[in-house]
Amino acid sequence: MADHALTVPNDSLSLAEPTLSIGQEFPDVETCRRTLKDIAIALHFDLRIVKSDRSRFIAKCSKEGCPWRVHVAKCPGVPTFSIRTLHGEHTCEGVQNLHHQQASVGWVARSVEARIRDNPQYKPKEILQDIRDQHGVAVSYMQAWRGKERSMAALHGTYEEGYRLLPAYCEQIRKTNPGSIASVFATGQENCFHRLFISYRASIYGFINACRPLLELDKANLKGKYLGTLLCAAGVDAEDALFPLAIAIVDVESDENWMWFMSELRKLLGVNTDNMPRLTILSERQRGIVEAVETHFPSAFHCFCLRYVSENFRDTFKNTKLVNIFWNAVYALTTVEFEAKISEMVEISQDVIPWFQQFPPQLWAIAYFEGVRYGHFTLGVTELLYNWALECHELPVVQMMEYIRHQLTSWFNDRREMGMRWTSILVPSTERQIMEAIADARCYQVLRANEIEFEIVSTERTNIVDIRSRVCSCRRWQLYGLPCAHAAAALLSCGQNVHLFAEPCFTVASYRETYSQMINAIPDKSRWKEPGEGAEGGVAKLDITIRPPKTRRPPGRPKKKVLRVENFKRPKRIVQCGRSSEPDESAINDVPAKLLSVHAYLARQPQLRQLIEDLMFSVTATVLKRIENQSVQIGDLGFEKAVIWELETWSRIIPSKFLWHKPEQHLFLAYLQAYYFLLLTKPYSLF
């Protein structure tokens, strides 16, 4: 059959016309070979190469007796090849299954290159499924994985090349963005990668001159071939958006590397300002970070992310009421309010006292913290780092830093344009808060003591405001940097503009100043000059080849964790009869009173009681199977949902068998849930 009678199964094939003709030219023999492979796959026949050298390429159909054959030869005097002989008819049936010999790893890499350029997160499972849908060819998972790796290397370079180019890359940053800091450090005789630190001049200028004196620190683990950890220090702009100041990559997270990172950060801020403001540093409660902050920023106010503190409190006490009071204590503005909340917690549980000794209130309570958090209680930079690590973990280190630079450049440009459109004194979010304070101020009575002091009377209490010192006895003005409702009432009473009494870091002028500098582009790596002189201070020289770190991602899938009942985060309650080893029926007192009637009813129904015992074993087996498949883990919300789903199924079967009505079914389901989780916490449980 003629090849023009054969159609391509999908239009996504890169070939515009899957036909060959005598005289058709190719730029080189490799292009010719690839084109013939693409046609063989598109038209579903196997290609057999008879001859392939520098001057000719001969191929035919692999089926015996099929006349299809092509002869391509080099054109004299030019590098191109042209088809000299072509027998374009097939008499064979072609490939009848989904497997094709020409669907090699190289062909897979070429097929997915465009998609991977747009989406580096393109997964091997998606690759093999798309190839099957678009080309009608089945490839293995390993072919798809290797094809992606080859395509990623062609687009972005190899991981090893990324480390080798780091000295030249840092040199380009310093050249194109004067005043920026970019340094890479190697270790050992083999010059293995150790540390990388980058901070652009535009970020340094914006943070020192316009951002709040607040710095967030956090890290994210990288999952690439050679692992590593991404460290970041970020400020906050007037509109409450994150403003990355410095970024580092280290071979492994350690106390030593945190000490080095904070040292570089201190040098950066010390060089660029004579009167550096007293910072507030927000981070996780980690020993390496705490020691590094104390060493290099001894005068800074160090506070911890409340996500970690609150989770520790919740896991320690497992009491919803206590947790709610804890958050009220966190947000209490004065020591009187805080102590009142502490008294409420102590009345519920005396165990909170030793917990407060382990987590002093100065580290998390607003009332006792000496610095200014500006309303930041959790780390916003965590999500930013997670997204960077997720998007870039398959890229070489240079490409990863380029991705981050492109995002920073985009943020600077977009926010600079947005700031130029604003015409108000304060940024929009702050403007709304001021308007809310002014609206609340109308219900207060203002008594003026003198030119600067005012007494603000409300139905709840009386507050003293000093407009010169910008202080209110409620402490909100001092802690958030914005006039509170009491301050707004005092300012309005004397004809002052409330907007002018906000901290300068909340103004539109500061926002524009934050993003006034440019992050300049870096030329293509083909224009970099790798040989050259190195810098002092341990920075790698340009003529030294930096090799990947020793740490490397282990091969294969991560091993499954062995889950035990001890990991189930519920309080263990052991109740036994004093005269026997059998469980005491009074242990069911954890179940609500309404369920006791059902429990009493079951005690009089041996058949139903046996059915419930069988049910418990069935639910346990099913959920344990899901745990082994890692679809749920003991202690997670997904585990409870899995149990409840199984119980709901059985709660419809058992009542229907015993002719129960719907209200009784709901009660029975609640009983099963409580009874099952009670068994999980007992030593004689079904596990």
XYZ file of C-alpha atoms in Angstrom:
687
model
C 0.000 0.000 0.000
C 1.201 3.541 -0.726
C 2.392 5.608 2.172
C 0.080 8.465 1.210
C -2.804 6.147 2.027
C -1.613 5.734 5.616
C -2.776 8.357 8.139
C -1.190 9.584 11.320
C -3.232 8.576 14.402
C -2.965 12.019 16.031
C -2.311 15.550 14.825
C 0.119 16.170 17.667
C 2.932 14.507 15.729
C 5.595 17.064 14.949
C 5.740 16.108 11.261
C 3.614 18.343 9.086
C 3.482 15.801 6.234
C 4.437 12.185 7.068
C 5.503 11.349 3.513
C 8.792 10.996 1.677
C 9.661 11.959 -1.893
C 12.667 11.620 -4.169
C 14.880 14.686 -3.933
C 13.741 15.561 -0.416
C 16.688 17.025 1.516
C 17.848 16.823 5.127
C 20.452 19.059 6.799
C 22.445 16.058 8.052
C 22.253 12.302 8.396
C 21.064 12.498 12.019
C 18.043 14.577 11.002
C 17.334 12.062 8.255
C 17.483 9.175 10.712
C 15.157 10.938 13.169
C 12.660 11.836 10.455
C 12.465 8.244 9.223
C 11.982 6.991 12.790
C 9.161 9.477 13.325
C 7.472 8.348 10.096
C 7.875 4.677 11.024
C 6.213 5.286 14.393
C 3.466 7.446 12.890
C 2.641 4.916 10.167
C 3.117 1.879 12.448
C 5.821 -0.112 10.691
C 9.223 -1.286 11.884
C 12.267 0.273 10.298
C 15.446 -1.682 9.669
C 18.641 0.267 8.957
C 20.712 -1.423 6.274
C 23.511 1.140 5.961
C 24.385 4.294 7.874
C 27.675 6.183 7.481
C 28.949 9.668 6.650
C 27.890 9.543 3.017
C 24.725 7.437 2.842
C 21.777 6.076 4.758
C 19.761 3.057 3.602
C 16.695 1.675 5.411
C 13.881 -0.739 4.630
C 10.806 -2.254 6.236
C 11.724 -5.008 8.691
C 9.007 -7.364 7.402
C 10.287 -9.970 4.974
C 8.972 -9.473 1.464
C 7.776 -5.884 1.989
C 9.237 -3.683 -0.803
C 9.369 -0.430 1.183
C 12.920 0.952 0.962
C 14.687 4.326 1.028
C 18.208 5.345 -0.031
C 19.587 8.696 1.151
C 22.995 10.003 0.020
C 25.140 13.050 0.769
C 24.969 15.867 -1.726
C 28.383 16.750 -3.220
C 30.034 19.899 -1.866
C 27.387 20.592 0.800
C 26.567 18.981 4.164
C 22.969 18.124 3.213
C 21.548 14.687 2.355
C 18.835 13.936 -0.199
C 16.642 10.947 -1.034
C 17.939 9.219 -4.182
C 15.775 6.084 -4.253
C 12.360 5.475 -2.690
C 9.972 2.521 -2.827
C 7.059 3.948 -0.890
C 4.562 1.066 -0.859
C 3.961 -1.334 2.012
C 2.576 -4.813 1.417
C 2.926 -5.892 5.072
C 0.420 -5.411 7.867
C 2.780 -3.210 9.843
C 3.046 -3.280 13.635
C -0.076 -4.815 15.145
C 0.637 -4.079 18.829
C 1.439 -0.994 20.856
C 5.165 -1.708 21.192
C 7.491 -0.195 18.629
C 11.218 -0.764 18.225
C 11.828 2.798 17.056
C 10.290 4.271 20.255
C 13.667 4.635 21.933
C 14.629 6.798 24.891
C 15.961 9.418 22.478
C 12.656 9.500 20.603
C 10.761 9.874 23.899
C 13.066 12.745 24.872
C 12.414 14.573 21.588
C 8.671 13.949 21.816
C 8.281 15.519 25.273
C 10.894 18.270 25.022
C 8.396 21.060 24.326
C 6.122 19.948 27.161
C 9.007 19.676 29.637
C 10.227 23.148 28.682
C 6.895 24.543 29.850
C 6.408 22.137 32.752
C 9.503 20.637 34.417
C 7.128 18.754 36.770
C 5.942 16.570 33.866
C 5.844 13.108 35.462
C 6.948 9.832 33.797
C 3.459 8.355 34.297
C 1.973 11.316 32.442
C 4.601 10.966 29.711
C 3.887 7.324 28.953
C 0.134 7.939 29.013
C 0.375 10.943 26.668
C 2.645 9.060 24.255
C 0.170 6.218 24.150
C -2.751 8.593 23.543
C -1.000 10.777 20.967
C 1.206 8.321 19.107
C -0.420 4.958 19.762
C 2.827 3.584 21.204
C 3.399 1.969 24.605
C 6.672 2.769 26.389
C 7.816 1.546 29.791
C 8.047 3.690 32.898
C 11.843 3.484 32.751
C 11.858 4.681 29.141
C 9.658 7.620 30.100
C 11.855 8.455 33.092
C 15.090 8.254 31.102
C 13.528 10.207 28.263
C 12.594 12.973 30.667
C 16.085 12.979 32.184
C 17.654 13.263 28.729
C 15.269 16.010 27.697
C 15.908 17.937 30.948
C 19.663 17.662 30.356
C 19.265 18.952 26.778
C 17.141 21.899 27.918
C 18.799 22.883 31.193
C 22.079 21.013 31.344
C 23.076 18.273 33.750
C 23.231 18.537 37.533
C 27.019 18.195 37.359
C 27.285 21.028 34.834
C 25.176 23.229 37.104
C 27.688 22.933 39.952
C 30.610 23.460 37.566
C 29.103 26.739 36.311
C 28.448 28.212 39.767
C 31.654 30.329 40.015
C 31.005 31.857 36.590
C 27.347 32.380 37.467
C 28.232 34.265 40.659
C 30.669 36.383 38.683
C 27.909 37.283 36.216
C 25.575 38.307 39.067
C 28.207 40.651 40.479
C 28.927 42.127 37.030
C 25.343 42.662 35.883
C 24.011 43.737 39.300
C 26.741 45.833 40.971
C 26.496 45.826 44.736
C 24.990 42.335 44.823
C 26.536 39.547 46.865
C 27.059 36.174 45.181
C 29.575 33.654 46.477
C 30.038 29.914 46.238
C 32.130 27.774 48.564
C 33.682 24.363 47.942
C 35.077 21.899 50.447
C 37.576 19.059 50.490
C 40.338 18.126 48.085
C 37.797 17.258 45.410
C 36.228 20.743 45.574
C 32.754 19.405 46.328
C 29.954 21.942 46.579
C 29.386 23.249 50.090
C 27.507 26.579 50.121
C 26.006 29.217 47.842
C 24.847 32.682 48.960
C 23.054 35.224 46.749
C 21.525 38.598 47.577
C 20.720 41.153 44.876
C 21.480 44.846 45.311
C 17.836 45.681 44.555
C 16.687 43.498 47.459
C 19.292 44.902 49.849
C 18.341 48.487 49.018
C 14.599 47.845 49.291
C 14.849 46.077 52.646
C 17.124 48.614 54.342
C 15.401 51.749 53.054
C 11.703 50.880 52.962
C 10.715 47.530 54.496
C 9.671 46.914 58.085
C 12.497 45.884 60.444
C 11.149 42.336 60.400
C 12.995 39.318 59.020
C 11.655 35.788 58.514
C 14.009 32.789 58.403
C 13.195 29.331 57.151
C 14.439 26.444 55.025
C 13.155 23.869 52.551
C 14.696 20.501 51.730
C 15.520 19.935 48.073
C 14.616 16.604 46.489
C 16.895 16.691 43.454
C 19.646 14.275 42.536
C 22.102 15.667 45.085
C 19.571 16.816 47.692
C 20.583 19.933 49.665
C 18.695 22.588 51.614
C 17.392 25.970 50.499
C 17.706 28.743 53.110
C 16.000 32.117 52.873
C 15.759 35.395 54.761
C 12.765 37.517 53.743
C 11.368 40.854 54.821
C 7.822 42.200 54.505
C 6.828 45.182 52.368
C 4.202 47.850 53.111
C 1.437 45.753 51.547
C 2.326 42.757 53.760
C 3.874 40.785 50.894
C 7.086 38.787 51.312
C 10.294 40.460 50.159
C 13.157 37.908 49.771
C 16.424 39.448 50.926
C 18.955 36.614 50.744
C 18.906 33.066 49.413
C 21.368 30.269 50.102
C 21.808 26.631 49.158
C 23.822 24.348 51.422
C 24.793 20.715 50.993
C 23.087 19.763 54.252
C 21.157 21.597 56.953
C 23.295 21.881 60.070
C 23.987 24.251 62.952
C 27.253 25.194 61.251
C 25.511 26.147 58.011
C 22.905 28.231 59.853
C 25.733 30.020 61.670
C 27.408 30.737 58.308
C 24.148 31.972 56.747
C 23.463 34.408 59.590
C 27.087 35.561 59.411
C 26.690 36.396 55.704
C 23.419 38.135 56.480
C 25.064 40.227 59.177
C 27.877 41.250 56.805
C 25.315 42.163 54.156
C 23.348 44.447 56.467
C 26.406 45.849 58.221
C 28.103 46.883 54.970
C 25.044 48.595 53.526
C 23.872 50.687 56.485
C 25.541 52.570 59.299
C 22.477 52.719 61.519
C 20.852 49.343 61.051
C 17.451 49.246 62.798
C 16.862 46.842 65.626
C 15.398 43.841 63.890
C 12.661 41.437 64.870
C 13.570 37.956 63.624
C 10.851 35.332 63.217
C 11.825 31.664 62.826
C 11.206 28.119 63.983
C 12.426 27.138 67.424
C 15.510 25.286 66.214
C 18.754 25.141 68.131
C 20.976 26.028 65.170
C 18.890 29.088 64.290
C 18.612 30.257 67.910
C 22.377 30.070 68.448
C 23.107 31.785 65.116
C 20.741 34.670 65.886
C 22.198 35.107 69.369
C 25.728 35.142 67.928
C 25.323 37.475 64.946
C 22.240 39.514 65.915
C 22.549 39.793 69.705
C 20.452 42.966 69.858
C 17.619 41.625 67.679
C 14.252 40.554 69.085
C 13.887 36.848 68.323
C 10.400 35.321 68.258
C 9.154 31.915 67.172
C 6.588 30.829 64.635
C 3.326 30.125 66.457
C 2.533 27.225 64.168
C 5.143 25.130 65.911
C 4.261 26.415 69.396
C 0.502 25.951 68.959
C 0.909 22.441 67.535
C 3.057 21.492 70.519
C 0.420 22.879 72.899
C -2.398 21.079 71.059
C -0.559 17.740 70.970
C 0.419 18.038 74.621
C -3.020 18.718 76.075
C -5.498 17.552 73.393
C -8.163 19.858 74.790
C -10.096 22.096 72.406
C -11.151 24.512 75.118
C -7.576 24.909 76.313
C -6.363 25.531 72.751
C -8.962 28.265 72.224
C -7.963 30.004 75.463
C -4.307 29.626 74.448
C -4.909 31.595 71.239
C -6.760 34.273 73.215
C -3.693 34.520 75.437
C -1.445 34.814 72.383
C -3.380 37.803 71.030
C -3.804 39.520 74.416
C -2.248 42.982 74.119
C -1.647 43.666 77.812
C -0.175 41.619 80.631
C -3.424 41.921 82.586
C -5.412 40.309 79.782
C -2.732 37.649 79.351
C -2.626 36.699 83.027
C -6.430 36.426 83.066
C -6.287 33.886 80.237
C -3.491 31.971 81.965
C -5.639 31.713 85.100
C -8.467 30.247 83.026
C -6.115 27.608 81.628
C -4.702 26.730 85.050
C -8.225 26.182 86.362
C -8.775 23.609 83.612
C -5.395 21.882 83.889
C -2.451 22.417 86.235
C -0.190 20.803 83.619
C 0.005 24.053 81.654
C 2.386 25.508 84.267
C 5.392 23.274 83.366
C 4.575 23.815 79.675
C 4.929 27.583 80.163
C 8.335 26.943 81.717
C 9.379 25.053 78.601
C 7.906 27.708 76.276
C 8.323 31.085 77.994
C 5.586 33.599 77.067
C 8.250 36.100 75.975
C 8.774 33.949 72.890
C 5.185 33.780 71.658
C 2.827 36.075 73.626
C 2.308 39.601 72.288
C 1.904 40.992 75.792
C 5.445 39.998 76.819
C 7.339 40.222 73.533
C 9.586 43.295 73.566
C 9.878 43.668 69.801
C 7.296 44.480 67.136
C 5.900 41.597 65.057
C 3.560 43.779 62.963
C 0.886 41.096 63.226
C 3.122 38.289 61.906
C 2.741 35.192 64.077
C 3.532 32.430 61.570
C 6.175 32.098 58.863
C 4.864 33.190 55.480
C 8.209 32.394 53.848
C 7.604 28.672 54.441
C 5.061 28.418 51.646
C 7.297 30.437 49.317
C 10.254 28.109 49.889
C 8.054 25.043 49.513
C 6.831 26.281 46.127
C 10.367 27.026 44.978
C 11.568 23.601 46.074
C 8.589 21.954 44.375
C 9.006 23.815 41.087
C 12.793 23.631 40.897
C 13.838 20.373 42.523
C 14.480 18.714 39.151
C 16.537 21.617 37.792
C 20.333 22.010 38.073
C 21.426 24.483 40.721
C 22.133 27.327 38.269
C 18.755 26.886 36.580
C 17.102 26.810 40.007
C 18.646 30.147 40.940
C 17.668 31.553 37.547
C 14.068 30.489 38.146
C 14.105 32.334 41.474
C 15.719 35.405 39.870
C 13.075 35.478 37.132
C 10.320 35.342 39.745
C 11.929 38.113 41.782
C 12.290 40.230 38.630
C 8.631 39.669 37.786
C 7.564 40.625 41.320
C 9.655 43.790 41.255
C 8.247 44.886 37.894
C 4.607 44.104 38.728
C 4.711 45.707 42.166
C 6.595 48.748 40.882
C 3.870 49.350 38.295
C 1.142 48.746 40.879
C 2.710 51.209 43.318
C 2.854 53.919 40.664
C -0.916 53.662 40.164
C -1.758 54.355 43.811
C -2.628 57.941 44.746
C -3.316 57.589 48.491
C -0.931 58.272 51.378
C -0.982 54.689 52.649
C -1.068 51.398 50.788
C -4.601 50.000 50.215
C -4.531 47.344 52.965
C -3.358 49.874 55.564
C -5.847 52.427 54.259
C -8.680 50.010 55.023
C -7.419 49.409 58.565
C -7.209 53.147 59.230
C -10.751 53.678 57.953
C -11.998 50.894 60.251
C -10.236 52.560 63.209
C -11.828 55.902 62.331
C -15.266 54.279 62.135
C -14.794 52.641 65.549
C -13.516 55.914 67.046
C -16.874 57.663 66.653
C -18.371 55.811 69.635
C -15.678 57.000 72.083
C -15.729 60.038 74.357
C -12.522 62.096 74.168
C -11.212 64.086 77.151
C -8.166 66.233 76.385
C -5.642 66.499 79.205
C -3.152 68.729 77.364
C -1.801 69.268 73.866
C -0.495 65.717 73.458
C -2.338 63.525 75.989
C -5.939 62.379 75.696
C -8.260 60.239 77.786
C -10.493 57.988 75.676
C -13.605 56.806 77.526
C -15.698 53.847 76.387
C -18.256 51.542 77.987
C -15.549 48.932 78.607
C -12.632 50.975 79.971
C -10.595 54.150 79.691
C -7.400 54.403 77.618
C -4.675 57.060 77.630
C -3.249 58.245 74.266
C -0.061 60.258 73.722
C -0.017 61.481 70.110
C 3.558 62.824 70.308
C 5.067 59.536 71.481
C 2.481 57.593 69.441
C 1.519 55.477 72.423
C -1.836 54.109 73.570
C -2.398 52.246 76.828
C -4.113 49.435 74.861
C -0.682 48.901 73.184
C -2.107 48.225 69.709
C -0.565 51.387 68.249
C 2.905 50.373 69.440
C 2.619 46.719 68.467
C 1.186 47.117 64.968
C 2.598 50.495 63.926
C -0.844 51.869 63.044
C -3.116 54.218 65.062
C -5.723 52.204 66.949
C -9.330 53.338 67.352
C -8.433 55.189 70.572
C -5.611 57.036 68.832
C -7.870 57.818 65.883
C -10.444 59.359 68.261
C -7.764 61.525 69.881
C -6.318 62.662 66.547
C -9.708 63.466 65.063
C -10.654 65.519 68.132
C -7.706 67.862 67.560
C -8.090 68.040 63.782
C -5.142 65.828 62.846
C -4.956 63.548 59.789
C -4.935 59.985 61.150
C -3.178 58.662 58.017
C -0.072 60.727 58.754
C 0.481 58.967 62.091
C 1.062 55.504 60.630
C 4.627 54.173 60.523
C 6.539 55.301 57.397
C 6.931 51.691 56.242
C 3.160 51.595 55.478
C 3.162 54.529 53.054
C 2.887 54.362 49.271
C 6.179 56.274 49.078
C 7.934 53.479 51.013
C 6.307 50.852 48.823
C 7.590 52.581 45.698
C 11.032 52.902 47.264
C 11.029 49.186 48.087
C 10.805 48.222 44.425
C 12.570 51.232 42.912
C 15.711 49.287 41.969
C 16.001 46.849 39.069
C 17.222 43.260 39.019
C 19.169 43.137 35.771
C 19.195 40.195 33.378
C 22.091 37.747 33.208
C 23.480 36.815 29.757
C 23.234 33.295 28.385
C 25.755 30.845 29.791
C 27.401 30.511 26.374
C 28.776 34.043 26.914
C 30.176 33.425 30.369
C 33.934 33.423 30.810
C 34.764 30.596 33.120
C 38.577 31.079 33.428
C 39.620 33.944 35.676
C 40.786 34.977 39.101
C 38.979 34.025 42.259
C 37.981 36.101 45.222
C 39.328 35.880 48.717
C 37.663 34.506 51.793
C 37.106 30.923 50.704
C 35.075 31.763 47.619
C 35.738 29.279 44.852
C 37.956 30.487 42.016
C 36.616 30.539 38.511
C 39.314 28.165 37.252
C 38.381 25.543 39.878
C 35.861 22.924 38.897
C 33.228 22.525 41.593
C 31.893 19.010 41.813
C 28.536 17.906 43.215
C 28.262 17.340 46.983
C 28.726 13.902 48.475
C 25.110 13.729 49.589
C 22.948 12.089 46.970
C 19.362 10.933 46.735
C 19.223 7.150 47.336
C 18.013 5.048 44.396
C 14.512 3.598 44.245
C 11.375 4.553 46.054
C 11.497 5.698 49.692
C 11.025 2.826 52.127
C 7.666 2.513 53.806
C 7.558 3.331 57.475
C 6.417 0.638 59.889
C 3.396 2.078 61.657
C 2.502 0.939 65.139
C -0.442 1.586 67.360
C 1.839 3.484 69.756
C 2.044 6.216 67.110
C -1.696 6.817 67.308
C -1.989 10.227 68.948
C -4.728 9.529 71.473
C -4.503 9.297 75.255
C -4.218 5.697 76.407
C -6.905 4.746 78.907
C -6.565 1.379 80.632
C -9.586 0.232 82.618
C -9.760 -3.342 83.897
C -11.919 -5.237 86.337
C -10.181 -5.770 89.681
C -11.271 -9.409 89.935
C -10.366 -10.557 86.445
C -8.299 -9.678 83.411
C -11.401 -8.995 81.358
C -12.077 -5.398 80.331
C -14.397 -3.464 82.599
C -17.697 -2.604 80.910
C -17.568 0.781 82.673
C -14.803 1.737 80.261
C -17.556 2.732 77.903
C -18.157 5.801 80.077
C -16.252 7.843 77.488
C -19.256 7.365 75.213
C -22.026 10.000 75.529
C -24.923 9.121 77.815
C -27.340 8.562 74.938
C -25.165 5.719 73.689
C -25.335 3.824 76.974
C -28.830 2.652 76.149
C -27.549 1.153 72.909
C -24.712 -0.471 74.812
C -27.190 -1.969 77.304
C -29.332 -3.185 74.438
C -26.354 -4.899 72.803
C -25.528 -6.622 76.092
C -28.902 -8.394 75.833
C -28.362 -9.417 72.201
C -25.622 -12.105 71.988
C -26.070 -12.528 68.242
C -25.728 -8.816 67.590
C -22.804 -8.589 70.015
C -20.963 -11.299 68.066
C -21.753 -9.478 64.842
C -20.163 -6.318 66.213
C -17.038 -8.239 67.205
C -16.784 -9.512 63.630
C -17.346 -5.972 62.415
C -14.440 -4.654 64.462
C -12.077 -7.244 62.994
C -13.290 -6.419 59.478
C -12.833 -2.676 59.918
C -9.397 -3.214 61.461
C -8.229 -5.441 58.589
C -9.483 -3.008 55.962
C -7.902 0.045 57.539
C -4.606 -1.748 58.189
C -4.481 -2.661 54.513
C -4.881 1.005 53.628
C -2.121 1.883 56.068
C 0.204 -0.646 54.388
C -0.578 0.978 51.038
C 0.292 4.362 52.638
C -3.080 5.822 51.719
C -3.574 6.748 55.387
C -1.404 6.879 58.511
C -2.330 6.268 62.103
C -2.922 9.556 63.859
C -3.833 11.451 60.703
C -7.255 12.791 59.934
C -7.326 10.444 56.934
C -7.096 7.452 59.295
C -10.207 8.480 61.196
C -12.032 9.172 57.944
C -11.124 5.700 56.679
C -12.460 4.095 59.867
C -15.650 6.162 59.813
C -16.255 5.305 56.167
C -15.999 1.596 56.929
C -18.234 1.953 59.979
C -20.849 3.873 57.996
C -21.037 1.004 55.527
C -21.591 -1.521 58.295
C -23.973 0.753 60.209
C -26.353 0.529 57.253
C -26.076 -3.260 57.045
C -26.561 -4.211 60.700
C -29.609 -2.010 61.513
C -31.365 -3.123 58.341
C -30.809 -6.726 59.383
C -32.359 -6.007 62.795
C -35.080 -3.686 61.376
C -33.866 -0.523 63.092
C -35.184 2.909 62.070
C -33.021 5.768 60.706
C -32.607 7.654 64.034
C -31.410 4.438 65.607
C -28.996 3.943 62.723
C -27.389 7.344 63.367
C -27.109 6.574 67.070
C -25.649 3.176 66.278
C -23.029 4.735 63.960
C -21.950 7.185 66.659
C -21.716 4.304 69.110
C -19.568 2.240 66.722
C -17.169 5.138 66.178
C -16.746 5.796 69.883
C -16.475 2.107 70.735
C -13.924 1.436 67.995
C -11.612 4.305 68.942
C -11.951 3.282 72.580
C -10.685 -0.188 71.707
C -7.694 1.353 69.909
C -6.487 2.907 73.153
C -6.726 -0.285 75.242
C -3.993 -2.896 75.710
C -6.350 -5.708 74.700
C -7.324 -3.935 71.459
C -7.901 -5.807 68.253
C -4.454 -4.909 66.914
